[in-house]
PDB file of C-alpha atoms in Angstrom:
ATOM      1  CA  ASN A 320     280.511  68.444 -25.003  1.00 52.00           C
ATOM      2  CA  ILE A 321     278.266  71.304 -23.886  1.00 44.00           C
ATOM      3  CA  GLY A 322     274.939  69.766 -24.881  1.00 46.00           C
ATOM      4  CA  SER A 323     272.434  70.952 -27.463  1.00 49.00           C
ATOM      5  CA  TYR A 324     270.743  73.445 -25.107  1.00 47.00           C
ATOM      6  CA  ARG A 325     273.936  75.383 -24.405  1.00 49.00           C
ATOM      7  CA  PHE A 326     275.083  75.072 -28.024  1.00 47.00           C
ATOM      8  CA  ALA A 327     271.860  76.686 -29.248  1.00 47.00           C
ATOM      9  CA  GLY A 328     272.197  79.509 -26.761  1.00 46.00           C
ATOM     10  CA  LEU A 329     275.899  80.177 -27.264  1.00 48.00           C
ATOM     11  CA  TYR A 330     276.378  79.639 -30.994  1.00 45.00           C
ATOM     12  CA  GLN A 331     272.962  79.845 -32.619  1.00 46.00           C
ATOM     13  CA  GLN A 332     271.563  82.602 -30.395  1.00 50.00           C
ATOM     14  CA  SER A 333     268.384  80.565 -30.116  1.00 46.00           C
ATOM     15  CA  PRO A 334     267.761  79.324 -26.578  1.00 49.00           C
ATOM     16  CA  LEU A 335     265.292  76.531 -26.024  1.00 44.00           C
ATOM     17  CA  PRO A 336     261.805  77.388 -27.290  1.00 42.00           C
ATOM     18  CA  ALA A 337     259.007  77.745 -24.758  1.00 41.00           C
ATOM     19  CA  LYS A 338     257.691  74.250 -25.490  1.00 45.00           C
ATOM     20  CA  GLY A 339     260.713  72.713 -23.768  1.00 48.00           C
ATOM     21  CA  ASN A 340     262.541  69.623 -25.069  1.00 73.00           C
ATOM     22  CA  ILE A 341     265.759  69.893 -23.084  1.00 86.00           C
ATOM     23  CA  PHE A 342     265.782  66.087 -22.901  1.00 92.00           C
ATOM     24  CA  LYS A 343     265.187  64.481 -26.298  1.00 92.00           C
ATOM     25  CA  ARG A 344     263.740  61.011 -26.784  1.00 92.00           C
ATOM     26  CA  MET A 345     266.212  60.261 -29.580  1.00 91.00           C
ATOM     27  CA  TYR A 346     268.970  59.997 -26.965  1.00 92.00           C
ATOM     28  CA  PHE A 347     267.159  57.594 -24.635  1.00 95.00           C
ATOM     29  CA  ARG A 348     268.948  54.262 -24.204  1.00 96.00           C
ATOM     30  CA  TYR A 349     267.900  51.153 -22.336  1.00 97.00           C
ATOM     31  CA  PHE A 350     269.267  48.187 -20.426  1.00 98.00           C
ATOM     32  CA  ILE A 351     268.003  44.936 -18.976  1.00 98.00           C
ATOM     33  CA  GLU A 352     269.365  43.029 -16.013  1.00 98.00           C
ATOM     34  CA  ASN A 353     269.482  39.595 -14.451  1.00 97.00           C
ATOM     35  CA  ASP A 354     270.888  38.418 -11.135  1.00 96.00           C
ATOM     36  CA  GLU A 355     274.517  38.839 -12.205  1.00 98.00           C
ATOM     37  CA  PHE A 356     274.737  41.190 -15.178  1.00 98.00           C
ATOM     38  CA  PHE A 357     273.552  44.428 -16.722  1.00 98.00           C
ATOM     39  CA  ILE A 358     273.022  44.274 -20.486  1.00 98.00           C
ATOM     40  CA  LEU A 359     273.281  47.720 -22.092  1.00 98.00           C
ATOM     41  CA  LYS A 360     271.585  48.157 -25.447  1.00 94.00           C
ATOM     42  CA  ALA A 361     272.389  50.794 -28.065  1.00 87.00           C
ATOM     43  CA  PHE A 362     272.073  51.303 -31.814  1.00 81.00           C
ATOM     44  CA  ASN A 363     275.024  51.953 -34.108  1.00 76.00           C
ATOM     45  CA  ASN A 364     274.252  52.495 -37.810  1.00 73.00           C
ATOM     46  CA  ASP A 365     270.780  51.024 -37.189  1.00 78.00           C
ATOM     47  CA  LYS A 366     272.298  47.879 -35.701  1.00 85.00           C
ATOM     48  CA  GLU A 367     271.699  46.981 -32.075  1.00 86.00           C
ATOM     49  CA  THR A 368     274.806  46.499 -29.977  1.00 90.00           C
ATOM     50  CA  LYS A 369     274.978  45.069 -26.485  1.00 94.00           C
ATOM     51  CA  ARG A 370     277.465  45.356 -23.642  1.00 95.00           C
ATOM     52  CA  VAL A 371     277.413  42.953 -20.723  1.00 97.00           C
ATOM     53  CA  ILE A 372     278.658  44.326 -17.395  1.00 96.00           C
ATOM     54  CA  PRO A 373     278.941  42.353 -14.136  1.00 96.00           C
ATOM     55  CA  LYS A 374     276.859  43.906 -11.372  1.00 96.00           C
ATOM     56  CA  SER A 375     279.708  43.296  -8.971  1.00 94.00           C
ATOM     57  CA  ASP A 376     281.773  45.879 -10.897  1.00 93.00           C
ATOM     58  CA  CYS A 377     279.166  48.623 -10.413  1.00 94.00           C
ATOM     59  CA  ILE A 378     278.270  50.986  -7.573  1.00 92.00           C
ATOM     60  CA  ASN A 379     274.725  51.727  -6.391  1.00 95.00           C
ATOM     61  CA  PHE A 380     273.378  55.155  -5.402  1.00 95.00           C
ATOM     62  CA  ALA A 381     270.053  56.714  -4.425  1.00 96.00           C
ATOM     63  CA  VAL A 382     268.836  60.310  -4.769  1.00 96.00           C
ATOM     64  CA  CYS A 383     265.912  61.707  -2.759  1.00 94.00           C
ATOM     65  CA  ASP A 384     263.763  64.721  -3.602  1.00 92.00           C
ATOM     66  CA  LEU A 385     261.328  64.887  -0.697  1.00 90.00           C
ATOM     67  CA  ALA A 386     257.973  66.646  -0.409  1.00 85.00           C
ATOM     68  CA  VAL A 387     256.412  67.056   3.027  1.00 74.00           C
ATOM     69  CA  THR A 388     252.678  66.588   2.472  1.00 66.00           C
ATOM     70  CA  LYS A 389     250.222  64.160   0.884  1.00 62.00           C
ATOM     71  CA  LYS A 390     247.922  66.876  -0.484  1.00 63.00           C
ATOM     72  CA  GLU A 391     246.780  66.161  -4.039  1.00 56.00           C
ATOM     73  CA  THR A 392     248.110  69.525  -5.227  1.00 54.00           C
ATOM     74  CA  SER A 393     251.533  69.098  -3.642  1.00 70.00           C
ATOM     75  CA  ASP A 394     254.753  67.892  -5.211  1.00 81.00           C
ATOM     76  CA  TYR A 395     255.716  64.238  -5.145  1.00 89.00           C
ATOM     77  CA  THR A 396     258.391  62.594  -3.080  1.00 93.00           C
ATOM     78  CA  VAL A 397     260.822  60.909  -5.473  1.00 96.00           C
ATOM     79  CA  ILE A 398     263.605  58.449  -4.744  1.00 98.00           C
ATOM     80  CA  LEU A 399     265.681  57.447  -7.764  1.00 98.00           C
ATOM     81  CA  ILE A 400     267.976  54.415  -7.563  1.00 98.00           C
ATOM     82  CA  TYR A 401     270.776  53.997 -10.071  1.00 97.00           C
ATOM     83  CA  SER A 402     274.052  52.183 -10.651  1.00 96.00           C
ATOM     84  CA  VAL A 403     277.297  53.492 -12.123  1.00 94.00           C
ATOM     85  CA  THR A 404     279.480  51.209 -14.241  1.00 93.00           C
ATOM     86  CA  PRO A 405     283.299  51.263 -14.358  1.00 91.00           C
ATOM     87  CA  LYS A 406     283.027  53.309 -17.581  1.00 91.00           C
ATOM     88  CA  ASN A 407     280.740  55.868 -15.934  1.00 91.00           C
ATOM     89  CA  ASP A 408     277.513  54.680 -17.550  1.00 95.00           C
ATOM     90  CA  ILE A 409     274.509  55.675 -15.441  1.00 96.00           C
ATOM     91  CA  LEU A 410     271.801  53.005 -15.185  1.00 98.00           C
ATOM     92  CA  ILE A 411     268.426  54.155 -13.831  1.00 99.00           C
ATOM     93  CA  ARG A 412     267.108  51.059 -12.050  1.00 99.00           C
ATOM     94  CA  ASP A 413     264.091  52.159 -10.036  1.00 99.00           C
ATOM     95  CA  ILE A 414     262.024  55.247  -9.253  1.00 98.00           C
ATOM     96  CA  ILE A 415     259.694  55.647  -6.291  1.00 97.00           C
ATOM     97  CA  ARG A 416     257.221  58.477  -6.880  1.00 95.00           C
ATOM     98  CA  ASP A 417     254.365  59.069  -4.463  1.00 92.00           C
ATOM     99  CA  ARG A 418     253.055  61.470  -1.850  1.00 88.00           C
ATOM    100  CA  TYR A 419     254.158  60.865   1.742  1.00 87.00           C
ATOM    101  CA  GLU A 420     253.801  62.701   5.007  1.00 84.00           C
ATOM    102  CA  GLY A 421     257.120  64.036   6.261  1.00 79.00           C
ATOM    103  CA  ALA A 422     256.948  61.714   9.269  1.00 83.00           C
ATOM    104  CA  ASN A 423     257.224  58.706   6.931  1.00 88.00           C
ATOM    105  CA  HIS A 424     260.366  59.782   5.105  1.00 91.00           C
ATOM    106  CA  LYS A 425     262.841  58.221   7.524  1.00 92.00           C
ATOM    107  CA  GLU A 426     261.292  54.755   7.243  1.00 94.00           C
ATOM    108  CA  LEU A 427     261.000  55.129   3.477  1.00 95.00           C
ATOM    109  CA  ILE A 428     264.700  55.904   3.117  1.00 95.00           C
ATOM    110  CA  LEU A 429     265.631  53.057   5.464  1.00 95.00           C
ATOM    111  CA  SER A 430     263.556  50.641   3.370  1.00 96.00           C
ATOM    112  CA  VAL A 431     265.315  51.808   0.194  1.00 96.00           C
ATOM    113  CA  HIS A 432     268.661  51.262   1.872  1.00 96.00           C
ATOM    114  CA  GLU A 433     267.646  47.786   3.013  1.00 96.00           C
ATOM    115  CA  LYS A 434     266.619  46.747  -0.509  1.00 97.00           C
ATOM    116  CA  TRP A 435     269.292  48.395  -2.652  1.00 97.00           C
ATOM    117  CA  LYS A 436     272.289  48.896  -0.344  1.00 95.00           C
ATOM    118  CA  PRO A 437     273.324  52.172  -2.030  1.00 94.00           C
ATOM    119  CA  SER A 438     276.860  53.346  -1.347  1.00 92.00           C
ATOM    120  CA  ILE A 439     275.536  56.888  -0.837  1.00 92.00           C
ATOM    121  CA  ILE A 440     272.056  58.316  -0.440  1.00 94.00           C
ATOM    122  CA  GLY A 441     271.761  61.916  -1.613  1.00 93.00           C
ATOM    123  CA  ILE A 442     269.040  64.086  -0.063  1.00 92.00           C
ATOM    124  CA  GLU A 443     268.115  67.529  -1.337  1.00 89.00           C
ATOM    125  CA  SER A 444     268.864  69.644   1.706  1.00 84.00           C
ATOM    126  CA  VAL A 445     266.521  72.632   1.963  1.00 80.00           C
ATOM    127  CA  GLN A 446     264.213  73.682   4.812  1.00 73.00           C
ATOM    128  CA  TYR A 447     262.710  70.568   6.461  1.00 71.00           C
ATOM    129  CA  GLN A 448     264.954  68.259   4.458  1.00 77.00           C
ATOM    130  CA  THR A 449     268.042  69.758   6.117  1.00 79.00           C
ATOM    131  CA  ALA A 450     266.906  68.439   9.489  1.00 82.00           C
ATOM    132  CA  LEU A 451     266.038  65.044   7.984  1.00 86.00           C
ATOM    133  CA  THR A 452     269.484  64.838   6.387  1.00 86.00           C
ATOM    134  CA  GLN A 453     271.058  65.263   9.820  1.00 85.00           C
ATOM    135  CA  ILE A 454     268.712  62.673  11.325  1.00 87.00           C
ATOM    136  CA  MET A 455     269.583  60.146   8.611  1.00 89.00           C
ATOM    137  CA  GLN A 456     273.305  60.800   9.039  1.00 84.00           C
ATOM    138  CA  ASN A 457     272.880  59.895  12.702  1.00 87.00           C
ATOM    139  CA  THR A 458     271.564  56.457  11.692  1.00 88.00           C
ATOM    140  CA  GLY A 459     275.017  55.605  10.338  1.00 86.00           C
ATOM    141  CA  LEU A 460     274.030  55.632   6.659  1.00 89.00           C
ATOM    142  CA  ALA A 461     276.271  57.331   4.106  1.00 90.00           C
ATOM    143  CA  ILE A 462     274.236  60.479   3.418  1.00 90.00           C
ATOM    144  CA  LYS A 463     275.238  63.320   1.092  1.00 90.00           C
ATOM    145  CA  ALA A 464     273.425  66.652   1.443  1.00 89.00           C
ATOM    146  CA  LEU A 465     272.508  68.036  -1.987  1.00 90.00           C
ATOM    147  CA  LYS A 466     272.100  71.798  -2.080  1.00 86.00           C
ATOM    148  CA  PRO A 467     270.412  73.397  -5.112  1.00 82.00           C
ATOM    149  CA  ASP A 468     272.932  76.048  -6.159  1.00 79.00           C
ATOM    150  CA  LYS A 469     271.244  76.840  -9.503  1.00 79.00           C
ATOM    151  CA  GLU A 470     267.709  77.115 -10.850  1.00 84.00           C
ATOM    152  CA  LYS A 471     266.144  73.922 -12.200  1.00 86.00           C
ATOM    153  CA  VAL A 472     266.988  74.264 -15.898  1.00 88.00           C
ATOM    154  CA  MET A 473     270.649  75.081 -15.318  1.00 89.00           C
ATOM    155  CA  ARG A 474     270.860  72.271 -12.777  1.00 89.00           C
ATOM    156  CA  SER A 475     269.569  69.803 -15.365  1.00 90.00           C
ATOM    157  CA  LEU A 476     272.151  70.568 -18.060  1.00 91.00           C
ATOM    158  CA  PRO A 477     274.994  68.285 -16.872  1.00 91.00           C
ATOM    159  CA  MET A 478     272.638  65.309 -17.149  1.00 92.00           C
ATOM    160  CA  GLN A 479     271.472  66.504 -20.569  1.00 92.00           C
ATOM    161  CA  VAL A 480     275.102  66.377 -21.697  1.00 92.00           C
ATOM    162  CA  ARG A 481     275.542  62.860 -20.312  1.00 93.00           C
ATOM    163  CA  LEU A 482     272.303  61.706 -21.911  1.00 94.00           C
ATOM    164  CA  GLU A 483     273.282  63.067 -25.331  1.00 92.00           C
ATOM    165  CA  GLY A 484     276.727  61.524 -24.895  1.00 93.00           C
ATOM    166  CA  GLY A 485     275.206  58.045 -24.631  1.00 94.00           C
ATOM    167  CA  LYS A 486     276.125  57.574 -20.974  1.00 94.00           C
ATOM    168  CA  VAL A 487     272.619  57.199 -19.494  1.00 97.00           C
ATOM    169  CA  TYR A 488     270.398  54.115 -19.679  1.00 98.00           C
ATOM    170  CA  PHE A 489     266.877  53.422 -18.397  1.00 98.00           C
ATOM    171  CA  LEU A 490     265.601  50.020 -17.256  1.00 98.00           C
ATOM    172  CA  ASP A 491     263.661  48.680 -20.222  1.00 97.00           C
ATOM    173  CA  LYS A 492     259.925  48.099 -19.665  1.00 96.00           C
ATOM    174  CA  ALA A 493     260.032  49.343 -16.051  1.00 98.00           C
ATOM    175  CA  HIS A 494     256.612  50.195 -14.600  1.00 97.00           C
ATOM    176  CA  TRP A 495     257.744  53.783 -13.946  1.00 98.00           C
ATOM    177  CA  LEU A 496     259.363  54.337 -17.355  1.00 97.00           C
ATOM    178  CA  ASP A 497     256.507  55.984 -19.283  1.00 95.00           C
ATOM    179  CA  ASP A 498     255.805  58.625 -16.630  1.00 95.00           C
ATOM    180  CA  PHE A 499     259.511  59.318 -16.185  1.00 96.00           C
ATOM    181  CA  GLU A 500     260.164  59.767 -19.904  1.00 95.00           C
ATOM    182  CA  LYS A 501     257.121  62.017 -20.331  1.00 94.00           C
ATOM    183  CA  GLU A 502     258.318  64.259 -17.513  1.00 93.00           C
ATOM    184  CA  LEU A 503     261.809  64.470 -19.018  1.00 94.00           C
ATOM    185  CA  ILE A 504     260.481  65.349 -22.462  1.00 92.00           C
ATOM    186  CA  MET A 505     258.048  67.982 -21.155  1.00 91.00           C
ATOM    187  CA  PHE A 506     260.561  69.634 -18.816  1.00 90.00           C
ATOM    188  CA  PRO A 507     260.674  72.514 -17.924  1.00 86.00           C
ATOM    189  CA  ASN A 508     256.968  72.967 -18.665  1.00 84.00           C
ATOM    190  CA  ALA A 509     255.489  69.864 -17.056  1.00 77.00           C
ATOM    191  CA  ARG A 510     253.060  70.258 -14.168  1.00 81.00           C
ATOM    192  CA  HIS A 511     255.456  68.314 -11.948  1.00 85.00           C
ATOM    193  CA  ASP A 512     259.221  68.014 -12.302  1.00 90.00           C
ATOM    194  CA  ASP A 513     260.193  66.105  -9.167  1.00 93.00           C
ATOM    195  CA  GLN A 514     261.646  63.181 -11.135  1.00 96.00           C
ATOM    196  CA  VAL A 515     263.718  65.579 -13.233  1.00 96.00           C
ATOM    197  CA  ASP A 516     265.003  67.197 -10.033  1.00 94.00           C
ATOM    198  CA  ALA A 517     266.180  63.827  -8.725  1.00 96.00           C
ATOM    199  CA  PHE A 518     267.624  62.898 -12.128  1.00 97.00           C
ATOM    200  CA  SER A 519     269.539  66.198 -12.296  1.00 95.00           C
ATOM    201  CA  TYR A 520     271.182  65.567  -8.937  1.00 94.00           C
ATOM    202  CA  ILE A 521     272.885  62.451 -10.295  1.00 94.00           C
ATOM    203  CA  ALA A 522     275.579  64.690 -11.794  1.00 90.00           C
ATOM    204  CA  TYR A 523     276.182  66.204  -8.350  1.00 87.00           C
ATOM    205  CA  MET A 524     276.365  62.746  -6.784  1.00 86.00           C
ATOM    206  CA  THR A 525     278.726  60.995  -9.186  1.00 69.00           C
ATOM    207  CA  ASN A 526     280.803  63.703 -10.832  1.00 63.00           C
ATOM    208  CA  GLU A 527     284.064  62.135  -9.656  1.00 50.00           C
ATOM    209  CA  ILE A 528     283.059  58.524  -9.071  1.00 52.00           C
ATOM    210  CA  GLY A 529     283.150  57.178 -12.636  1.00 48.00           C
ATOM    211  CA  ASN A 530     286.185  55.586 -14.250  1.00 47.00           C
ATOM    212  CA  VAL A 531     287.498  54.334 -10.919  1.00 48.00           C
ATOM    213  CA  THR A 532     287.409  51.037  -9.107  1.00 53.00           C
ATOM    214  CA  PRO A 533     285.168  50.641  -6.057  1.00 57.00           C
ATOM    215  CA  LYS A 534     288.299  51.048  -3.914  1.00 59.00           C
ATOM    216  CA  GLY A 535     289.141  54.302  -5.679  1.00 57.00           C
ATOM    217  CA  ALA A 536     285.572  55.533  -5.258  1.00 58.00           C
ATOM    218  CA  LYS A 537     285.815  54.881  -1.538  1.00 62.00           C
ATOM    219  CA  LEU A 538     288.906  57.100  -1.318  1.00 63.00           C
ATOM    220  CA  ILE A 539     287.118  59.921  -3.151  1.00 56.00           C
ATOM    221  CA  LEU A 540     284.192  59.711  -0.748  1.00 60.00           C
ATOM    222  CA  LYS A 541     286.540  59.694   2.220  1.00 66.00           C
ATOM    223  CA  LYS A 542     287.848  63.104   1.119  1.00 62.00           C
ATOM    224  CA  GLU A 543     284.261  64.382   1.355  1.00 60.00           C
ATOM    225  CA  GLY A 544     283.889  62.967   4.845  1.00 64.00           C
ATOM    226  CA  ILE A 545     281.505  60.208   3.710  1.00 61.00           C
ATOM    227  CA  THR A 546     282.022  56.651   4.917  1.00 64.00           C
ATOM    228  CA  SER A 547     280.136  53.830   3.225  1.00 65.00           C
ATOM    229  CA  ASN A 548     280.117  50.109   3.914  1.00 67.00           C
ATOM    230  CA  TYR A 549     278.611  49.380   0.494  1.00 64.00           C
ATOM    231  CA  ILE A 550     281.526  50.052  -1.825  1.00 60.00           C
TER     232      ILE A 550
END
């Protein structure tokens, strides 16, 4: 599956119009959760179907897109927390989006780790963030440096494919959901796209992790030189 954006460009010779719409609302899916289970909801022939997945079978991750100032005109710092199921479903569980001074990033990331116990924390590693990545690695956390090797639209396409393939779910009725969905739908022409940046990095974080047991995931991470106590 190459996604509708690439299909239009390759086969219809009609790349995405200027108004955007890389991520389409029609593909959004949702889940709810309790203390022990995730409940994934989808529609098949206009009928709602549900899958129940034990949380103990899933792996938690966090992705950080950090901005270094609290100025009103600056970008936002975004930390996106998600879980991956044994069948490689991606469940967006929480999004932190606010403006922080760079000096507060370390404590922010430590607080996220304390609450969610992610197996890996990915940090976009450019300029100041490169130094912070090294600092966080020295704390003993499992940190993965994420380096933007493509421009934003191209970087977003792997997650577009997963979304259209029915592999991505958002926490239903979450307080952050409306803003997140609006930014996805308006991308790449929204005023801010920090949440989309973090969302796009999920594909870089979990490309090989799905369809394996937690033990298998740990072996994959070991090959990358990442040790985690939370798988």
